[in-house]
Every structure is written in structure tokens, then in C-alpha cells.
CSV table of C-alpha atoms in Angstrom, one decimal:
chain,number,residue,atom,x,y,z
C,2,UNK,CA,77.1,148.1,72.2
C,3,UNK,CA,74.8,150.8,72.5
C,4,UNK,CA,76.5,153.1,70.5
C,5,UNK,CA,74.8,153.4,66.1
C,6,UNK,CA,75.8,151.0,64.1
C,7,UNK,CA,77.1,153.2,62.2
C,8,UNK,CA,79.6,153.9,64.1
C,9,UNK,CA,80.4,150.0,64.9
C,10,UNK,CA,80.4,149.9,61.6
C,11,UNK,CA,81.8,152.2,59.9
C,12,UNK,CA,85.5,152.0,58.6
C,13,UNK,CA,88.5,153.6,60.0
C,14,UNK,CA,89.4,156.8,57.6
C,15,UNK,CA,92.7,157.4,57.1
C,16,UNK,CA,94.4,160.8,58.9
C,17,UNK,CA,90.7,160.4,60.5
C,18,UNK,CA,91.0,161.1,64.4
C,19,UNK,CA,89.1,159.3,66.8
C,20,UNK,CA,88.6,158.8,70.3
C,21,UNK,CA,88.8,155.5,72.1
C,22,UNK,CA,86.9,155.7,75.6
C,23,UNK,CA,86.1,152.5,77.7
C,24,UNK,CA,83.7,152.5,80.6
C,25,UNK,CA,81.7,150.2,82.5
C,26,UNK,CA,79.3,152.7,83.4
C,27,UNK,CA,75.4,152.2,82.3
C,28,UNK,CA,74.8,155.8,82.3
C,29,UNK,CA,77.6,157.0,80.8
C,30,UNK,CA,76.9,159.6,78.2
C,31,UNK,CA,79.1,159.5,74.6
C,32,UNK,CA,79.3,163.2,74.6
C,33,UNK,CA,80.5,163.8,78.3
C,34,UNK,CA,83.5,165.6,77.7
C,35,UNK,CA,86.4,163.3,79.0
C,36,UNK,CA,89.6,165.4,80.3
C,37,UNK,CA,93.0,164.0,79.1
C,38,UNK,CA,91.1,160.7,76.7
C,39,UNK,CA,94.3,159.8,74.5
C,40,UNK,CA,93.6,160.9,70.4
C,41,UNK,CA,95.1,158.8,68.1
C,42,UNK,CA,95.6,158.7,64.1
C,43,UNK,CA,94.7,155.7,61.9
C,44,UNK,CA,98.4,156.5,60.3
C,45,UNK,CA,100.3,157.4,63.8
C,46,UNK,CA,98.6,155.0,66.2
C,47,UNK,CA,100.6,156.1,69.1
C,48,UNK,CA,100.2,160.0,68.6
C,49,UNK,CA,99.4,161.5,71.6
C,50,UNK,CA,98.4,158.6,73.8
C,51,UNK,CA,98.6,158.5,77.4
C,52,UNK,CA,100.9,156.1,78.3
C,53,UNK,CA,99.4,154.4,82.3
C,54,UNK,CA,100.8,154.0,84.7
C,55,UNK,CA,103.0,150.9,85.1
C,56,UNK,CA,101.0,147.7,86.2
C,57,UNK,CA,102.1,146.7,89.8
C,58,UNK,CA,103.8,143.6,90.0
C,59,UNK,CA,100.9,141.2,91.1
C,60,UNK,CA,101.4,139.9,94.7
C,61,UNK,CA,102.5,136.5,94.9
C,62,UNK,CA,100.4,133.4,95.8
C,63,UNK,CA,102.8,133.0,98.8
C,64,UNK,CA,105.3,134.8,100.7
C,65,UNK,CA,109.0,134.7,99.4
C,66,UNK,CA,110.6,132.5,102.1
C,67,UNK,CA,114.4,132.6,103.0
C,68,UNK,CA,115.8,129.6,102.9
C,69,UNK,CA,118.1,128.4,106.3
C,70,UNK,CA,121.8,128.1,105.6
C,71,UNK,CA,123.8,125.3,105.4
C,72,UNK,CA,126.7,124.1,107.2
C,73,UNK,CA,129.2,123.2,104.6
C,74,UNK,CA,132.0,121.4,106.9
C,75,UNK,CA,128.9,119.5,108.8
C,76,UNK,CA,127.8,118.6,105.4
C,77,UNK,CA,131.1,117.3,104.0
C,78,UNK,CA,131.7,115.4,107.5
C,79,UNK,CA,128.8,113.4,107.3
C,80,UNK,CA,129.0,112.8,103.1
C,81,UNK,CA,132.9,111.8,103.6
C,82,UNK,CA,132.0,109.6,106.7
C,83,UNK,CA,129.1,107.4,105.1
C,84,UNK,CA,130.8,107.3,101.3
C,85,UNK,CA,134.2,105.8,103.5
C,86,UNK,CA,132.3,103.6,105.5
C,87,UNK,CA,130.8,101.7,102.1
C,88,UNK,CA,134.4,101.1,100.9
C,89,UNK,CA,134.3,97.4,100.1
C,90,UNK,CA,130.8,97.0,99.4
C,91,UNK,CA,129.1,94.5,96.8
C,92,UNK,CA,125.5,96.0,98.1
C,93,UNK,CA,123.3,97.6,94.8
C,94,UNK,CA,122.3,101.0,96.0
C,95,UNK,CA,125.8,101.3,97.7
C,96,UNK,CA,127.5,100.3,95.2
C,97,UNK,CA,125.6,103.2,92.7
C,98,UNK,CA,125.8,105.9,95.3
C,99,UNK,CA,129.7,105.5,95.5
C,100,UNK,CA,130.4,105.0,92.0
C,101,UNK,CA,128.2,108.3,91.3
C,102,UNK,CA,130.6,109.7,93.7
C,103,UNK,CA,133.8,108.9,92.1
C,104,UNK,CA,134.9,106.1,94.1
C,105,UNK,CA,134.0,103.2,91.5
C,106,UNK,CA,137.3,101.7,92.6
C,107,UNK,CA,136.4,100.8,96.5
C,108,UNK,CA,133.4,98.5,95.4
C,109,UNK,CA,133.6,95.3,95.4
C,110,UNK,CA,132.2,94.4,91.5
C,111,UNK,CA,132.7,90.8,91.4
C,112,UNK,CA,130.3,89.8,94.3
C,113,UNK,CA,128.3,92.6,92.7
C,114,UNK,CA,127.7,90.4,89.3
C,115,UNK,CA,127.5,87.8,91.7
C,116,UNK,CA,124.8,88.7,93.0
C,117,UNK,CA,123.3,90.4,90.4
C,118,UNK,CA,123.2,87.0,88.4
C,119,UNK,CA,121.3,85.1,91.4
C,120,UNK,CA,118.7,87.5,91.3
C,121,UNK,CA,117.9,87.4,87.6
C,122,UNK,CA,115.6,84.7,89.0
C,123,UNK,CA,113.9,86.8,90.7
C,124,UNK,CA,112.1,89.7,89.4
C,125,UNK,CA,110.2,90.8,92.0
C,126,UNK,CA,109.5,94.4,92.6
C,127,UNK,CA,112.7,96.3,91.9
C,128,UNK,CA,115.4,93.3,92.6
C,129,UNK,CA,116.2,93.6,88.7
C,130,UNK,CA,116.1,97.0,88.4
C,131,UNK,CA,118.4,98.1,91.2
C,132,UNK,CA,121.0,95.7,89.9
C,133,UNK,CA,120.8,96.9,86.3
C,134,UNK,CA,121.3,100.4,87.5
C,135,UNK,CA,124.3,99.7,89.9
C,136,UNK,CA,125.7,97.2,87.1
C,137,UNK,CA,125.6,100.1,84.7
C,138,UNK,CA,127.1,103.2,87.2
C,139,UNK,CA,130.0,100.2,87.4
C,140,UNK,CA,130.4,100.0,84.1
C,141,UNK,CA,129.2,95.8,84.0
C,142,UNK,CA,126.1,96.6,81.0
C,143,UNK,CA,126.8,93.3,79.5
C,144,UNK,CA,125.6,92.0,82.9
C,145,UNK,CA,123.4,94.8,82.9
C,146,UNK,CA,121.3,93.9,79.7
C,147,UNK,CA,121.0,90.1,80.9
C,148,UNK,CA,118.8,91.3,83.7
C,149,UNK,CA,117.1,94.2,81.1
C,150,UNK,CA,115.6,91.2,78.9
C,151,UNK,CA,114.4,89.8,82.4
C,152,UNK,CA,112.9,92.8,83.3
C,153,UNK,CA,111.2,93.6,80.0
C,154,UNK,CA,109.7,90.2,79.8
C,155,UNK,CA,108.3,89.8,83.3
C,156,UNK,CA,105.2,91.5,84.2
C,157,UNK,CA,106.2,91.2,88.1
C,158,UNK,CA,108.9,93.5,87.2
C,159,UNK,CA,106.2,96.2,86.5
C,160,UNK,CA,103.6,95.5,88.5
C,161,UNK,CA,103.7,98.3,91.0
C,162,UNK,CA,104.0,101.7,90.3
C,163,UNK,CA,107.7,102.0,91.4
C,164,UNK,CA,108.5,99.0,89.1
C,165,UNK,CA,107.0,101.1,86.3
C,166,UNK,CA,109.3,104.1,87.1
C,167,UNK,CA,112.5,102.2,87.9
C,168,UNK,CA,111.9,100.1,84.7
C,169,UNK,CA,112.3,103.6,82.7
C,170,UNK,CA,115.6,104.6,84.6
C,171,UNK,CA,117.0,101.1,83.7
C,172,UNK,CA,116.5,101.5,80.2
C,173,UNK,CA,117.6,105.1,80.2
C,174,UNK,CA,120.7,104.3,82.4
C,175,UNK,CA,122.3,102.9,79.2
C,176,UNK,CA,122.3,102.1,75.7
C,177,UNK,CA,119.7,99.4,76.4
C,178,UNK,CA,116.9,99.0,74.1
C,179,UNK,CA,113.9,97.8,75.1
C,180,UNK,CA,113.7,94.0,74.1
C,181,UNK,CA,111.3,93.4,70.5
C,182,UNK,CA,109.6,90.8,73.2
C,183,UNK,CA,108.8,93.1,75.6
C,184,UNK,CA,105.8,93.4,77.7
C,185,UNK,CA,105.8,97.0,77.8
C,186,UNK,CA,107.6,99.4,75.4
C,187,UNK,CA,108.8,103.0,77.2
C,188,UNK,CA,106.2,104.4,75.6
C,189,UNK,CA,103.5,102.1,77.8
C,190,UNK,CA,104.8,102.3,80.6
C,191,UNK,CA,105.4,106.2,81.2
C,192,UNK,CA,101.5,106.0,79.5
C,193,UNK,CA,100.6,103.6,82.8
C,194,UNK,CA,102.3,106.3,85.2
C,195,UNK,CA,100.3,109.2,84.0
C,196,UNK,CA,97.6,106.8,84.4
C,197,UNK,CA,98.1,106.1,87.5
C,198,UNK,CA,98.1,109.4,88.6
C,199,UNK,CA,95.7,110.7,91.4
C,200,UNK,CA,93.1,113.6,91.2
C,201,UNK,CA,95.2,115.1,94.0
C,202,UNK,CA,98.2,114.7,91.5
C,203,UNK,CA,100.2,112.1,93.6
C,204,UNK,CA,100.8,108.4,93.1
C,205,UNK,CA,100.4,105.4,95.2
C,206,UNK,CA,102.9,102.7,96.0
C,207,UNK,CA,100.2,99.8,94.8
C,208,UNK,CA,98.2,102.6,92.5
C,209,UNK,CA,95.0,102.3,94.5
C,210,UNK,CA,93.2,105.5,96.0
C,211,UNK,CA,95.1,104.9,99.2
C,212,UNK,CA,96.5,108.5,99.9
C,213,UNK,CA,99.1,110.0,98.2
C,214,UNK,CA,102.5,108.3,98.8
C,215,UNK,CA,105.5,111.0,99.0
C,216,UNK,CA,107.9,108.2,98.5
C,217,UNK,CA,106.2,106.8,95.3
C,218,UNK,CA,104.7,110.4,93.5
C,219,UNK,CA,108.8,111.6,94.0
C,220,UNK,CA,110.2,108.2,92.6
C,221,UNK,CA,107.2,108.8,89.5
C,222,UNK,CA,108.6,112.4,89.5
C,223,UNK,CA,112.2,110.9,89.0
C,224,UNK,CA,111.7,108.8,86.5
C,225,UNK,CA,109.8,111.4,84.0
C,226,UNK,CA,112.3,113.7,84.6
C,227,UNK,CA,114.2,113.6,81.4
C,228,UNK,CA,110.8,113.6,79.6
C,229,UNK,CA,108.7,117.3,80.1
C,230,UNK,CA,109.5,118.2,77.0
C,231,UNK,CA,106.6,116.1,76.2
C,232,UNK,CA,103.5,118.4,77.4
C,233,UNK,CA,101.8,115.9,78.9
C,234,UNK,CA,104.5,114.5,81.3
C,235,UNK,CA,105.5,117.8,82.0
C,236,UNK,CA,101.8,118.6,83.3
C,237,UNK,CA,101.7,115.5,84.8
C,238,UNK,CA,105.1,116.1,86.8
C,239,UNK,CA,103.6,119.5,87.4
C,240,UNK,CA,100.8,118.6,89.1
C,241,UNK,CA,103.1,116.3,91.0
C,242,UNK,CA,104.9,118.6,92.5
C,243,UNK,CA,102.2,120.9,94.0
C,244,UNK,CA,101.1,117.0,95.5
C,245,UNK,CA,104.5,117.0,97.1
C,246,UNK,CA,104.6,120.3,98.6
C,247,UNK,CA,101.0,120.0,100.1
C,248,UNK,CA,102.5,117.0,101.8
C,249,UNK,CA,105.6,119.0,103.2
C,250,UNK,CA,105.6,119.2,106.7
C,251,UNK,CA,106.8,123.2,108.2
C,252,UNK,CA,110.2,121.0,108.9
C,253,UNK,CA,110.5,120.7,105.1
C,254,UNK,CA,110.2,117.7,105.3
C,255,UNK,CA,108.3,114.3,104.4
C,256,UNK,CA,106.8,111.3,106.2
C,257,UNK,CA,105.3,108.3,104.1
C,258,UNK,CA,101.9,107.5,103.7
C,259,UNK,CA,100.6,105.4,106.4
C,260,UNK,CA,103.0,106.9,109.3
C,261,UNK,CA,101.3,108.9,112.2
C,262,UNK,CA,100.3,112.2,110.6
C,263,UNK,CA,101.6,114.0,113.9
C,264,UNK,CA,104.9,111.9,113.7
C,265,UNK,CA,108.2,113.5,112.5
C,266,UNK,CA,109.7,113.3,108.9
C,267,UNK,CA,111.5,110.1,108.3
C,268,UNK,CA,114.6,110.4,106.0
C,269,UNK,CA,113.6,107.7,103.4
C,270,UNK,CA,110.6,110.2,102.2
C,271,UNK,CA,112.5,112.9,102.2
C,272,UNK,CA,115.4,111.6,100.6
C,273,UNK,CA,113.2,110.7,97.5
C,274,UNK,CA,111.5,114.7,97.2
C,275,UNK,CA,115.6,115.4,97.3
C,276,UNK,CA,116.3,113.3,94.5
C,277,UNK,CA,113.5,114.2,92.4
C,278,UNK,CA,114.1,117.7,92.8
C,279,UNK,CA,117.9,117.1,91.7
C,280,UNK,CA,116.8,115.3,89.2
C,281,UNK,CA,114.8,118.2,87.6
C,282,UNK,CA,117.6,120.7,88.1
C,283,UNK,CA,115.8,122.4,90.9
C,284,UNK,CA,118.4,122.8,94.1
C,285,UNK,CA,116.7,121.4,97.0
C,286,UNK,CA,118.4,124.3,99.2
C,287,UNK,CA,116.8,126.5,98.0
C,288,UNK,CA,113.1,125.1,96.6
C,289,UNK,CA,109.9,123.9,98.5
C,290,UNK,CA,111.0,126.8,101.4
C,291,UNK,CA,108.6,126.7,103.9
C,292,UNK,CA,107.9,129.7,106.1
C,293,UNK,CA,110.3,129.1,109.0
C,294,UNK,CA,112.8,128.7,105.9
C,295,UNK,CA,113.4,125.1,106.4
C,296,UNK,CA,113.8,122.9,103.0
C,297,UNK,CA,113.3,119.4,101.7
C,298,UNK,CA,117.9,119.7,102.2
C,299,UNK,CA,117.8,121.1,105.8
C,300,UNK,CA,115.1,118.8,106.4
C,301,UNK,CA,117.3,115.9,105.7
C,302,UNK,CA,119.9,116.6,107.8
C,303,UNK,CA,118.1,117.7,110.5
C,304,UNK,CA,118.0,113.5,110.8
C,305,UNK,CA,121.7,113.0,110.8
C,306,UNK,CA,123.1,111.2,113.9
C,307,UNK,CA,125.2,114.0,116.1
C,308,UNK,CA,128.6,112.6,115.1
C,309,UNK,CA,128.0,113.0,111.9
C,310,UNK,CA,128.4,109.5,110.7
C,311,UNK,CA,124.6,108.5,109.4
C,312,UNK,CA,121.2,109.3,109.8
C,313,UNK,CA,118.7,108.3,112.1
C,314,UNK,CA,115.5,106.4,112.2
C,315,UNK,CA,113.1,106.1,115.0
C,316,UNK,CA,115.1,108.4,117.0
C,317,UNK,CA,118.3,106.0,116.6
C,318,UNK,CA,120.9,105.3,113.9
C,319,UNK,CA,120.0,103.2,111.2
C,320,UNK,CA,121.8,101.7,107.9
C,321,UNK,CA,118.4,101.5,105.6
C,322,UNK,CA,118.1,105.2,106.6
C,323,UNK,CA,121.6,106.0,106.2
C,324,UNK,CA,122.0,104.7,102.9
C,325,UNK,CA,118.7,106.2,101.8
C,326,UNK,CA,119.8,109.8,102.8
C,327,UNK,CA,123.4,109.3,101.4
C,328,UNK,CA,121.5,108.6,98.6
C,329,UNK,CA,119.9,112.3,98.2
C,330,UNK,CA,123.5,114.1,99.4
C,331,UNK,CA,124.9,111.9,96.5
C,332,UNK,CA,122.3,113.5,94.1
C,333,UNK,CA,122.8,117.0,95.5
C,334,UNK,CA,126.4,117.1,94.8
C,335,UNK,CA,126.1,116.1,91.8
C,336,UNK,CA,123.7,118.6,90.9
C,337,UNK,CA,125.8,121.4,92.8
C,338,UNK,CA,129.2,120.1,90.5
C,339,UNK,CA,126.9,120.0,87.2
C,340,UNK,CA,125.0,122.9,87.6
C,341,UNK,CA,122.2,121.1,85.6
C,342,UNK,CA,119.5,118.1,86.5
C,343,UNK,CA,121.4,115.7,88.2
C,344,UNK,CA,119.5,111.9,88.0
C,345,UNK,CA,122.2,109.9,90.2
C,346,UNK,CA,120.1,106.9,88.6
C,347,UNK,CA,121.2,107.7,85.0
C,348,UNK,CA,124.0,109.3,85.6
C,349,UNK,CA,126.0,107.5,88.2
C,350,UNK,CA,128.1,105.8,85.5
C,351,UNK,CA,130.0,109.2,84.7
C,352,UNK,CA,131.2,109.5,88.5
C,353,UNK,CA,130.5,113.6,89.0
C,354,UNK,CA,129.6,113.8,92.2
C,355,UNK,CA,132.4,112.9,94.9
C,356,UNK,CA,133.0,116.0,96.8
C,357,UNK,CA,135.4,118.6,95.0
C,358,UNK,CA,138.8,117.5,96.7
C,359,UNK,CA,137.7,113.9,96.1
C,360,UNK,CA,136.6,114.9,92.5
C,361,UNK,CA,140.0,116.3,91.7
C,362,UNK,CA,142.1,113.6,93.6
C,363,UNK,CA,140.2,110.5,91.4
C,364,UNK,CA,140.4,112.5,88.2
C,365,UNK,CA,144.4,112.9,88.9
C,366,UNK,CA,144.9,108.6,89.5
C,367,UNK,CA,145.1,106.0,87.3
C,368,UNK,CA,141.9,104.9,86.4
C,369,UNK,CA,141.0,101.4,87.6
C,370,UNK,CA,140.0,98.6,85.5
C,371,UNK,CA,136.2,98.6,86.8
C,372,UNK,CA,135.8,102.4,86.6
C,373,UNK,CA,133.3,102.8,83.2
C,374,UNK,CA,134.3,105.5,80.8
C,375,UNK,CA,132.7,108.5,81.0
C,376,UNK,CA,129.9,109.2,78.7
C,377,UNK,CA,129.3,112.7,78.0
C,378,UNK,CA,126.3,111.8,75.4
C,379,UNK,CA,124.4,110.5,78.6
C,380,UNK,CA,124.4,114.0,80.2
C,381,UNK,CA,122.1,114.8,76.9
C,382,UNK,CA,119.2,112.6,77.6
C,383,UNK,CA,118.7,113.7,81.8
C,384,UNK,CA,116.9,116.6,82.6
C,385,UNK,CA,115.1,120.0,80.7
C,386,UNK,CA,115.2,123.4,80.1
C,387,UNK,CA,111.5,123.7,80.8
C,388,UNK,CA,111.8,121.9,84.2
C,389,UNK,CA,108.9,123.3,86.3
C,390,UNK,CA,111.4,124.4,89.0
C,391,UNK,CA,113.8,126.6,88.3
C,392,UNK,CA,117.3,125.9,89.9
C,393,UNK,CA,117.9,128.3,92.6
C,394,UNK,CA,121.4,129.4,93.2
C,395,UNK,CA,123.4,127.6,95.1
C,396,UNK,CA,123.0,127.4,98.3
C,397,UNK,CA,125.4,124.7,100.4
C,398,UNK,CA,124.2,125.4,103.5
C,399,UNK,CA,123.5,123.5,106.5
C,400,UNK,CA,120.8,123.7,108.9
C,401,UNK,CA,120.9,123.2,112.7
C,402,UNK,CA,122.0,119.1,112.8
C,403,UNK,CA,119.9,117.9,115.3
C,404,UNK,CA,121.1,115.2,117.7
C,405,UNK,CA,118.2,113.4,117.3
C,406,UNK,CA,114.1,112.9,116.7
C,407,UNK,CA,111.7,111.8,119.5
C,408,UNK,CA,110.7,108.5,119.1
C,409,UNK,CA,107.5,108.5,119.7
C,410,UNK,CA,107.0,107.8,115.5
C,411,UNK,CA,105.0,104.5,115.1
C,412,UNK,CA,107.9,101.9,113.5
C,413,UNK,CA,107.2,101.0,109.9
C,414,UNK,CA,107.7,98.1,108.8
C,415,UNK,CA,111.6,97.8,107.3
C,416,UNK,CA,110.6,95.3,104.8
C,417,UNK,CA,108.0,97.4,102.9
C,418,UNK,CA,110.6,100.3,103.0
C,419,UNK,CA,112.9,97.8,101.4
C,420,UNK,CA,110.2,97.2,98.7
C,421,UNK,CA,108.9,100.4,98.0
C,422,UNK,CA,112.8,101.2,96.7
């Protein structure tokens, strides 16, 4: 800027020769000869120019953590032992996690409609929404749609933020559309979600500035999976996921709002950061490694029970827990047999994630009259390219199984656990 302005003025001659200098010295002097200053043409740009040094690689925000390893015969012991010991059941989330698994055939589907049908009264929470999701992963979407015009015309359904999510996954479980007298189109309620989002970037059970819920901000996370291609979920989601891992204990793991923030991770919480991070394609092995190398994956099943058959809560065995954390192996398998976003929610139906020896042993029998046909279009509509995680590679590893927690956790209540999913 201190040079003539002539000569910021002046136009480029062509074959001229020129020298380009750049200093951020006050006192430098335009005639100080200059060893080595690259000379370039107007007509051969890169004649005779310097080429720098290479820039370093810039040092990363954090270290690169190594991720512990998983025991893979520990980890099939404890998925085959919970997935046999649901054979029978007429139970929603049960019913989705084995028929996501491949074993559609040892649910009991009749009590399942059953039930489903005496809770269309009721649309409380997510009562309508878990039983249009299991309906559908059975292959029952006429039932399924009778609860869908419920849902969509009851603002109960939505009235909470996890009504709001699991209101999207039911319509984009199946070919349901959204009702011409709905409350709320997709549209509005994804709008209401990124609404609800807090400066911090999480979200709240009840929306209210109540601390950031892990459960809630990964079932938000979930739900929006299949939609960053918009740019404004996918910053929302984003900003979500650095929420979640300044909640993330050195453990890798979770505890939900509310519990004893000295108290150890529970395995509802952490099953829900598992799922989410399925459900984005990113392998929860191998993301959100913490220092000591512990994950949101190792973390879970630090909380199995030591014979392999559950997982614990409050230092002792417990179903809600068990069927929670099944939940999350469920959606890791099926994003380890994929290799793409797995959403067990919307993707149940199409039973890809039984172990492999299960996977081939169900493909090779007759299929039974309740198992739904598989829909390859519904692969389509889950999860994105642009998914702010990248998959790592696979990593079925195991960490240490731990016997047990200490139980000096403060008990939650089991009924707002049940509510919250």
C-alpha cells in the first residue's frame, strides 16, 4: 500500500517480468535486493518460481486415541444368550430387536397386535410409536398404520421431545404417509427438534434448559439421521455430537441427566450414543475414543453381567437394562453386516443383523409366515454419505467385561426410564 500508484495500477505487460515480494515489515525497503525472490512471466506464470516447502500437516485438536479391543466370542456369548432368552416374546422393543436380528419367527405376533390394538387408546409418550415400529420390523403395517393415524392426530403423541423423534422413525419405518389430518407434517416436526435444540447443542427430555440429556440429544440424533443431507439438520446433528462427547465420561461412556455426576455410566445412556452412532454409519468401536482408549462399545459392555447373560444396573442384573443394551449390540451388528448406517428402527423389518452363523442358518430355512419381505428400497432412505462421522474400520473387539459396577449410583427411577424410550 505504500508502493506508487502507478505501480498498483499499472497493467500487467505481456513477456513483462516482475517480481512478487511479500513482507510484513514496516521498514522494508522495495529496492533491498532479495536473494532467491521467485521471477515470473505474465505468459509462463510458473517460470522459475520457488516452489516452498511443503506445509506441515497441522496438529490435531486432540490426540489420536487407540481404541481397546474387543472380545469377539465374549461378545457373541452375551448377543446369542439375551436374543435366545426373548424367544417367545409379544414385548415391543423385544420383539423389534429380534426381528432386526433375524429371528422374526420366535416372536410371538399375535399377542403382539394384541396388544398393540389396546394401546391405540393410549397415546401417551411413545406407547404408539414403539408398537408401530415393532408392528412394522414384523411385517403387521396394516396394524401398523392404525396406530400411525393415532399418532398423527394426537398432540400427546408429540408432546415431548422423544415423541417428536420417534414420531419421524415411525413414519420412516414404512410406506406410511403422514395422515392429510395431521397435527404435524415431517416437515414440523424435525422443524420443532432443531428448535428444541440447546446452545450447548444437546436436547432435553421435556425441552426445558434442564441440562443436556445424553439419552434424549442421541435419540434427536437418531431420528435425523437419514436427513443431513439437508444442511441444516446436518449442523444441527453436528453440533449434537460434540454435546455428546463433552458428556462422555473417560469410561466412554454415558450417565443420564439427573444421575450423580460422580456415579458410573448406566447402560440405557449409553446404549442410545451406540445407536445413534450406528445409525450414522459411524462404528461405535472405533469413534468417541477417549484417551485410555475406551469407547461408547467397550463402554457398554463393560456393564454386562459376568456370565454373559445381560447387563447390569445398579450393580445387579436387570431386564430394562438388558434389553436396552441388546438394543445397541442389535444396531452394531447390523451396521458391522451392512457396512453402512444401520437405524435398527427403520430397518428392523429387513432382518440383517443376527450374528453371521445365525444370518446364514435363517436365510437357508423356509421363511415363516410372519417374517416381512425384505425391502431393499428401505436401505435407500437410512443414513448419508456426508454423515459427520466417518465409519472407522471395523473393529469387533471386546473390552475387559467387568463383573460388575459399584453400587453406590443413586437409583433412578425405572418408570421415567420406561418413558423417556
Amino acid at each position: 500500500a505504500n508502493y506508487a500508484s502507478a505501480q498498483l495500477t499499472a497493467k500487467l505487460q505481456e513477456n513483462g517480468r516482475y517480481q512478487y515480494i511479500y513482507t510484513s515489515d514496516a521498514t522494508f525497503a522495495y529496492d533491498e535486493e532479495i536473494p532467491q525472490l521467485a521471477i515470473y512471466t505474465v505468459n509462463d506464470p510458473l517460470a522459475g518460481a520457488i516452489k516452498p516447502d511443503p506445509k506441515p500437516e497441522p496438529e490435531p485438536d486432540e490426540p489420536t486415541n487407540e481404541a481397546v479391543l474387543v472380545d469377539s466370542a465374549a461378545y457373541n456369548t452375551l448377543f446369542g444368550t439375551i436374543a435366545g432368552s426373548y424367544a417367545g416374546t409379544s414385548e415391543e422393543w423385544k420383539a423389534l430387536e429380534l426381528a432386526a436380528a433375524g429371528r422374526a419367527s420366535s416372536i410371538d405376533v399375535t399377542t403382539l397386535v394384541a396388544n398393540a390394538k389396546a394401546v391405540n387408546g393410549s397415546p401417551e409418550t411413545t406407547n404408539l410409536q414403539r408398537f408401530i415400529l415393532a408392528l412394522t420390523a414384523v411385517g403387521k403395517t396394516e396394524e401398523a398404520a392404525a396406530l400411525v393415524q393415532t399418532m398423527a392426530t394426537s398432540d400427546i403423541s408429540t408432546t415431548y421431545v422423544n415423541g417428536q423423534a420417534f414420531a419421524l422413525l415411525s413414519y420412516e419405518s414404512g410406506a406410511y404417509d403422514v395422515p392429510a389430518n395431521a397435527l404435524e407434517t415431517e416437515a414440523e416436526l424435525v422443524a420443532k427438534l432443531l428448535s428444541a435444540q440447546q446452545a450447548s447443542g444437546g436436547w432435553t427430555w421435556k425441552g426445558a434448559a434442564e441440562g443436556d440429556d445424553p439419552d434424549t440429544t442421541a435419540m434427536v440424533i437418531t431420528a435425523l439421521a437419514s436427513r443431513v443431507s439437508d444442511a441444516s439438520v446436518k449442523a444441527a446433528v453436528d453440533k449434537g455430537l460434540e454435546a455428546l462427547r463433552a458428556m462422555q465420561h473417560e469410561d466412554g461412556g454415558f450417565r443420564a441427566s439427573g444421575d450423580a455426576v460422580d456415579g458410573p455410566i448406566n447402560v440405557s445412556s449409553t446404549s442410545c450414543v451406540v445407536v445413534a452412532l450406528c445409525a450414522l454409519g459411524a462404528d461405535p468401536a472405533a469413534s468417541m475414543v477417549t484417551e485410555s482408549g475406551a469407547t461408547p462399545l467397550s463402554a457398554l459392555l463393560s456393564q454386562a453381567t459376568s456370565d454373559l447373560s445381560g447387563f447390569i444396573y445398579n450393580g445387579a442384573a436387570n431386564d430394562l437394562a438388558t434389553e436396552q443394551g441388546f438394543r445397541a449390540l442389535v444396531a452394531y451388528q447390523g451396521l458391522k453386516n451392512t457396512g453402512a448406517a444401520y437405524n435398527i428402527y427403520t430397518q428392523a423389518k429387513l432382518g440383517q443383523a443376527g450374528l453371521p452363523a445365525e444370518k446364514q442358518e435363517e436365510e437357508s430355512a423356509p421363511a415363516p409366515a410372519d417374517k416381512p419381505v425384505v425391502d431393499k428400497k428401505a436401505l435407500a432412505k437410512t443414513g448419508d454419505g456426508s454423515a459427520p462421522f466417518a465409519a472407522g474400520t471395523a473393529v469387533l473387539a471386546l473390552g475387559a467385561l467387568a463383573a460388575g459396577i459399584v453400587a453406590t449410583r443413586r437409583m433412578r427411577v425405572s418408570d421415567e426410564l420406561s418413558l423417556r424410550r
